[in-house]
């Protein structure tokens, strides 16, 4: 599916690609000049706005700080994934000289697609003074969606998927695949996963755990390797399915719905791609104070997210 989406984008883009960039020139050898040039600007940041804690961090801390320190007004525009790709691709296709977007919060497939259509500005990340504190050799930073970041996006945060449970109801949460299967059989209807990004990450984590050598899955897509391990994955999921919430006939649409089911006590487990999620939801009053998070013994996917500058940004400095 990923390859199909990318192919469609590239076909649409064929013949429309341009080398045109914003007229603003940035001397990447002179940080003092960049700092001076970048002050007192208005910039548009496109980012996911689905988490009230992140939104509050941006509006109450980041935006006032950059305004006070640099005179920069940051306008946050809601958008992620395909919306970012489509917006920047449309500007390139229209042969625009300047983008409406100056900064984007991206990772994964979005970064991969933006690099394919040459929509990001780079290489700039090593210029930042704080770059000396970033371990760019860390495999969880160096590559994004199996593609080197190569100075085109800057690490902004790192998370790991966790399972969430209520210790008032679950004394010993299942730590491995066998224990999970036994648990759902003994407590039918209390476990599920969602139809969106978090559920997919859970399935990916399980898939990797079936691999004899996980590194087999850390490279270009290989049909034979996928078939080998996905067969084991689906056999396992089919064993779980009759004992999942709603007997596995329907699944929560997204992680927010799964959190609501967990909060109401309808299910005893939730999950999140943010390892701080359980603390946040307890402080918000959504989760009971007995909620806890853990990484199962079979492991889970760790994920970095980044900031990128569109190639046509008129406020690169």
PDB file of N, CA, C and O in Angstrom, residues 23-66:
ATOM      1  N   UNK A  23      13.573  32.904  -2.868  1.00  0.00           N
ATOM      2  CA  UNK A  23      14.667  33.825  -3.180  1.00  0.00           C
ATOM      3  C   UNK A  23      15.576  34.068  -1.981  1.00  0.00           C
ATOM      4  O   UNK A  23      16.699  34.524  -2.127  1.00  0.00           O
ATOM      5  N   UNK A  24      15.053  33.804  -0.763  1.00  0.00           N
ATOM      6  CA  UNK A  24      15.866  34.069   0.420  1.00  0.00           C
ATOM      7  C   UNK A  24      17.080  33.149   0.431  1.00  0.00           C
ATOM      8  O   UNK A  24      16.964  31.942   0.355  1.00  0.00           O
ATOM      9  N   UNK A  25      18.254  33.713   0.531  1.00  0.00           N
ATOM     10  CA  UNK A  25      19.471  32.911   0.615  1.00  0.00           C
ATOM     11  C   UNK A  25      19.900  32.827   2.074  1.00  0.00           C
ATOM     12  O   UNK A  25      19.756  33.784   2.834  1.00  0.00           O
ATOM     13  N   UNK A  26      20.407  31.671   2.454  1.00  0.00           N
ATOM     14  CA  UNK A  26      20.849  31.458   3.824  1.00  0.00           C
ATOM     15  C   UNK A  26      22.300  30.999   3.785  1.00  0.00           C
ATOM     16  O   UNK A  26      22.631  30.007   3.128  1.00  0.00           O
ATOM     17  N   UNK A  27      23.158  31.748   4.460  1.00  0.00           N
ATOM     18  CA  UNK A  27      24.560  31.370   4.550  1.00  0.00           C
ATOM     19  C   UNK A  27      24.718  30.398   5.711  1.00  0.00           C
ATOM     20  O   UNK A  27      24.749  30.793   6.884  1.00  0.00           O
ATOM     21  N   UNK A  28      24.791  29.114   5.402  1.00  0.00           N
ATOM     22  CA  UNK A  28      24.830  28.089   6.439  1.00  0.00           C
ATOM     23  C   UNK A  28      26.165  28.050   7.186  1.00  0.00           C
ATOM     24  O   UNK A  28      26.303  27.308   8.152  1.00  0.00           O
ATOM     25  N   UNK A  29      27.129  28.853   6.762  1.00  0.00           N
ATOM     26  CA  UNK A  29      28.430  28.865   7.440  1.00  0.00           C
ATOM     27  C   UNK A  29      28.487  29.907   8.548  1.00  0.00           C
ATOM     28  O   UNK A  29      29.457  29.967   9.303  1.00  0.00           O
ATOM     29  N   UNK A  30      27.439  30.735   8.672  1.00  0.00           N
ATOM     30  CA  UNK A  30      27.479  31.848   9.620  1.00  0.00           C
ATOM     31  C   UNK A  30      26.224  31.846  10.485  1.00  0.00           C
ATOM     32  O   UNK A  30      25.193  32.411  10.111  1.00  0.00           O
ATOM     33  N   UNK A  31      26.310  31.193  11.646  1.00  0.00           N
ATOM     34  CA  UNK A  31      25.127  31.098  12.506  1.00  0.00           C
ATOM     35  C   UNK A  31      24.684  32.469  13.026  1.00  0.00           C
ATOM     36  O   UNK A  31      23.483  32.740  13.123  1.00  0.00           O
ATOM     37  N   UNK A  32      25.618  33.338  13.349  1.00  0.00           N
ATOM     38  CA  UNK A  32      25.260  34.663  13.852  1.00  0.00           C
ATOM     39  C   UNK A  32      24.426  35.425  12.822  1.00  0.00           C
ATOM     40  O   UNK A  32      23.454  36.114  13.167  1.00  0.00           O
ATOM     41  N   UNK A  33      24.799  35.276  11.554  1.00  0.00           N
ATOM     42  CA  UNK A  33      24.046  35.934  10.487  1.00  0.00           C
ATOM     43  C   UNK A  33      22.651  35.330  10.362  1.00  0.00           C
ATOM     44  O   UNK A  33      21.661  36.053  10.181  1.00  0.00           O
ATOM     45  N   UNK A  34      22.569  34.012  10.451  1.00  0.00           N
ATOM     46  CA  UNK A  34      21.264  33.336  10.381  1.00  0.00           C
ATOM     47  C   UNK A  34      20.362  33.826  11.509  1.00  0.00           C
ATOM     48  O   UNK A  34      19.184  34.133  11.309  1.00  0.00           O
ATOM     49  N   UNK A  35      20.943  33.918  12.702  1.00  0.00           N
ATOM     50  CA  UNK A  35      20.172  34.332  13.877  1.00  0.00           C
ATOM     51  C   UNK A  35      19.636  35.754  13.695  1.00  0.00           C
ATOM     52  O   UNK A  35      18.488  36.050  14.026  1.00  0.00           O
ATOM     53  N   UNK A  36      20.481  36.623  13.157  1.00  0.00           N
ATOM     54  CA  UNK A  36      20.056  38.006  12.910  1.00  0.00           C
ATOM     55  C   UNK A  36      18.993  38.064  11.822  1.00  0.00           C
ATOM     56  O   UNK A  36      17.981  38.755  11.945  1.00  0.00           O
ATOM     57  N   UNK A  37      19.241  37.315  10.745  1.00  0.00           N
ATOM     58  CA  UNK A  37      18.341  37.326   9.601  1.00  0.00           C
ATOM     59  C   UNK A  37      16.970  36.733   9.940  1.00  0.00           C
ATOM     60  O   UNK A  37      15.950  37.125   9.376  1.00  0.00           O
ATOM     61  N   UNK A  38      16.951  35.798  10.879  1.00  0.00           N
ATOM     62  CA  UNK A  38      15.709  35.098  11.194  1.00  0.00           C
ATOM     63  C   UNK A  38      14.815  35.788  12.196  1.00  0.00           C
ATOM     64  O   UNK A  38      13.674  35.352  12.401  1.00  0.00           O
ATOM     65  N   UNK A  39      15.290  36.869  12.806  1.00  0.00           N
ATOM     66  CA  UNK A  39      14.475  37.530  13.830  1.00  0.00           C
ATOM     67  C   UNK A  39      13.375  38.392  13.214  1.00  0.00           C
ATOM     68  O   UNK A  39      13.411  38.754  12.054  1.00  0.00           O
ATOM     69  N   UNK A  40      12.358  38.662  14.079  1.00  0.00           N
ATOM     70  CA  UNK A  40      11.235  39.534  13.708  1.00  0.00           C
ATOM     71  C   UNK A  40      10.565  39.080  12.412  1.00  0.00           C
ATOM     72  O   UNK A  40      10.390  39.862  11.479  1.00  0.00           O
ATOM     73  N   UNK A  41      10.207  37.818  12.381  1.00  0.00           N
ATOM     74  CA  UNK A  41       9.516  37.235  11.226  1.00  0.00           C
ATOM     75  C   UNK A  41       8.173  36.647  11.674  1.00  0.00           C
ATOM     76  O   UNK A  41       7.963  36.392  12.859  1.00  0.00           O
ATOM     77  N   UNK A  42       7.307  36.411  10.726  1.00  0.00           N
ATOM     78  CA  UNK A  42       6.069  35.665  10.969  1.00  0.00           C
ATOM     79  C   UNK A  42       6.178  34.347  10.214  1.00  0.00           C
ATOM     80  O   UNK A  42       6.380  34.357   8.987  1.00  0.00           O
ATOM     81  N   UNK A  43       6.083  33.228  10.913  1.00  0.00           N
ATOM     82  CA  UNK A  43       6.212  31.945  10.232  1.00  0.00           C
ATOM     83  C   UNK A  43       4.990  31.058  10.492  1.00  0.00           C
ATOM     84  O   UNK A  43       4.324  31.178  11.531  1.00  0.00           O
ATOM     85  N   UNK A  44       4.721  30.187   9.544  1.00  0.00           N
ATOM     86  CA  UNK A  44       3.628  29.232   9.657  1.00  0.00           C
ATOM     87  C   UNK A  44       4.185  27.840   9.906  1.00  0.00           C
ATOM     88  O   UNK A  44       4.999  27.339   9.123  1.00  0.00           O
ATOM     89  N   UNK A  45       3.764  27.224  11.010  1.00  0.00           N
ATOM     90  CA  UNK A  45       4.158  25.868  11.357  1.00  0.00           C
ATOM     91  C   UNK A  45       2.960  24.948  11.171  1.00  0.00           C
ATOM     92  O   UNK A  45       1.905  25.163  11.793  1.00  0.00           O
ATOM     93  N   UNK A  46       3.103  23.929  10.311  1.00  0.00           N
ATOM     94  CA  UNK A  46       2.033  22.953  10.143  1.00  0.00           C
ATOM     95  C   UNK A  46       2.361  21.727  10.988  1.00  0.00           C
ATOM     96  O   UNK A  46       3.427  21.133  10.846  1.00  0.00           O
ATOM     97  N   UNK A  47       1.430  21.374  11.878  1.00  0.00           N
ATOM     98  CA  UNK A  47       1.671  20.266  12.794  1.00  0.00           C
ATOM     99  C   UNK A  47       0.358  19.604  13.211  1.00  0.00           C
ATOM    100  O   UNK A  47      -0.717  20.198  13.108  1.00  0.00           O
ATOM    101  N   UNK A  48       0.475  18.391  13.694  1.00  0.00           N
ATOM    102  CA  UNK A  48      -0.663  17.668  14.255  1.00  0.00           C
ATOM    103  C   UNK A  48      -1.099  18.348  15.546  1.00  0.00           C
ATOM    104  O   UNK A  48      -0.281  18.670  16.397  1.00  0.00           O
ATOM    105  N   UNK A  49      -2.411  18.586  15.692  1.00  0.00           N
ATOM    106  CA  UNK A  49      -2.919  19.280  16.863  1.00  0.00           C
ATOM    107  C   UNK A  49      -3.887  18.407  17.653  1.00  0.00           C
ATOM    108  O   UNK A  49      -4.822  18.911  18.289  1.00  0.00           O
ATOM    109  N   UNK A  50      -3.644  17.099  17.638  1.00  0.00           N
ATOM    110  CA  UNK A  50      -4.585  16.177  18.257  1.00  0.00           C
ATOM    111  C   UNK A  50      -4.353  15.901  19.725  1.00  0.00           C
ATOM    112  O   UNK A  50      -5.073  15.094  20.316  1.00  0.00           O
ATOM    113  N   UNK A  51      -3.362  16.540  20.345  1.00  0.00           N
ATOM    114  CA  UNK A  51      -3.080  16.284  21.749  1.00  0.00           C
ATOM    115  C   UNK A  51      -3.113  17.593  22.520  1.00  0.00           C
ATOM    116  O   UNK A  51      -2.308  18.494  22.269  1.00  0.00           O
ATOM    117  N   UNK A  52      -4.029  17.740  23.489  1.00  0.00           N
ATOM    118  CA  UNK A  52      -4.151  19.016  24.221  1.00  0.00           C
ATOM    119  C   UNK A  52      -2.894  19.383  25.005  1.00  0.00           C
ATOM    120  O   UNK A  52      -2.599  20.561  25.176  1.00  0.00           O
ATOM    121  N   UNK A  53      -2.135  18.373  25.473  1.00  0.00           N
ATOM    122  CA  UNK A  53      -0.905  18.662  26.217  1.00  0.00           C
ATOM    123  C   UNK A  53       0.144  19.284  25.298  1.00  0.00           C
ATOM    124  O   UNK A  53       0.818  20.237  25.662  1.00  0.00           O
ATOM    125  N   UNK A  54       0.275  18.720  24.099  1.00  0.00           N
ATOM    126  CA  UNK A  54       1.236  19.262  23.129  1.00  0.00           C
ATOM    127  C   UNK A  54       0.805  20.659  22.695  1.00  0.00           C
ATOM    128  O   UNK A  54       1.627  21.577  22.595  1.00  0.00           O
ATOM    129  N   UNK A  55      -0.502  20.826  22.461  1.00  0.00           N
ATOM    130  CA  UNK A  55      -1.010  22.143  22.059  1.00  0.00           C
ATOM    131  C   UNK A  55      -0.735  23.190  23.132  1.00  0.00           C
ATOM    132  O   UNK A  55      -0.345  24.326  22.830  1.00  0.00           O
ATOM    133  N   UNK A  56      -0.915  22.795  24.397  1.00  0.00           N
ATOM    134  CA  UNK A  56      -0.670  23.730  25.500  1.00  0.00           C
ATOM    135  C   UNK A  56       0.821  24.057  25.611  1.00  0.00           C
ATOM    136  O   UNK A  56       1.200  25.207  25.866  1.00  0.00           O
ATOM    137  N   UNK A  57       1.669  23.045  25.410  1.00  0.00           N
ATOM    138  CA  UNK A  57       3.122  23.265  25.444  1.00  0.00           C
ATOM    139  C   UNK A  57       3.531  24.276  24.374  1.00  0.00           C
ATOM    140  O   UNK A  57       4.336  25.186  24.638  1.00  0.00           O
ATOM    141  N   UNK A  58       2.950  24.133  23.179  1.00  0.00           N
ATOM    142  CA  UNK A  58       3.292  25.054  22.097  1.00  0.00           C
ATOM    143  C   UNK A  58       2.769  26.462  22.379  1.00  0.00           C
ATOM    144  O   UNK A  58       3.506  27.441  22.275  1.00  0.00           O
ATOM    145  N   UNK A  59       1.493  26.571  22.743  1.00  0.00           N
ATOM    146  CA  UNK A  59       0.872  27.896  22.890  1.00  0.00           C
ATOM    147  C   UNK A  59       1.317  28.626  24.153  1.00  0.00           C
ATOM    148  O   UNK A  59       1.442  29.852  24.160  1.00  0.00           O
ATOM    149  N   UNK A  60       1.582  27.864  25.228  1.00  0.00           N
ATOM    150  CA  UNK A  60       1.897  28.497  26.508  1.00  0.00           C
ATOM    151  C   UNK A  60       3.389  28.640  26.763  1.00  0.00           C
ATOM    152  O   UNK A  60       3.799  29.431  27.612  1.00  0.00           O
ATOM    153  N   UNK A  61       4.219  27.849  26.057  1.00  0.00           N
ATOM    154  CA  UNK A  61       5.656  27.898  26.318  1.00  0.00           C
ATOM    155  C   UNK A  61       6.469  28.274  25.081  1.00  0.00           C
ATOM    156  O   UNK A  61       7.176  29.277  25.063  1.00  0.00           O
ATOM    157  N   UNK A  62       6.357  27.481  24.026  1.00  0.00           N
ATOM    158  CA  UNK A  62       7.220  27.682  22.856  1.00  0.00           C
ATOM    159  C   UNK A  62       6.949  29.018  22.171  1.00  0.00           C
ATOM    160  O   UNK A  62       7.873  29.809  21.934  1.00  0.00           O
ATOM    161  N   UNK A  63       5.695  29.278  21.837  1.00  0.00           N
ATOM    162  CA  UNK A  63       5.374  30.491  21.084  1.00  0.00           C
ATOM    163  C   UNK A  63       5.733  31.769  21.845  1.00  0.00           C
ATOM    164  O   UNK A  63       6.365  32.676  21.273  1.00  0.00           O
ATOM    165  N   UNK A  64       5.384  31.902  23.131  1.00  0.00           N
ATOM    166  CA  UNK A  64       5.785  33.114  23.866  1.00  0.00           C
ATOM    167  C   UNK A  64       7.301  33.257  23.986  1.00  0.00           C
ATOM    168  O   UNK A  64       7.818  34.378  23.950  1.00  0.00           O
ATOM    169  N   UNK A  65       8.000  32.109  24.095  1.00  0.00           N
ATOM    170  CA  UNK A  65       9.454  32.172  24.261  1.00  0.00           C
ATOM    171  C   UNK A  65      10.141  32.683  22.992  1.00  0.00           C
ATOM    172  O   UNK A  65      11.019  33.549  23.053  1.00  0.00           O
ATOM    173  N   UNK A  66       9.758  32.142  21.828  1.00  0.00           N
ATOM    174  CA  UNK A  66      10.412  32.600  20.598  1.00  0.00           C
ATOM    175  C   UNK A  66       9.985  34.020  20.243  1.00  0.00           C
ATOM    176  O   UNK A  66      10.744  34.767  19.616  1.00  0.00           O
TER     177      UNK A  66
END
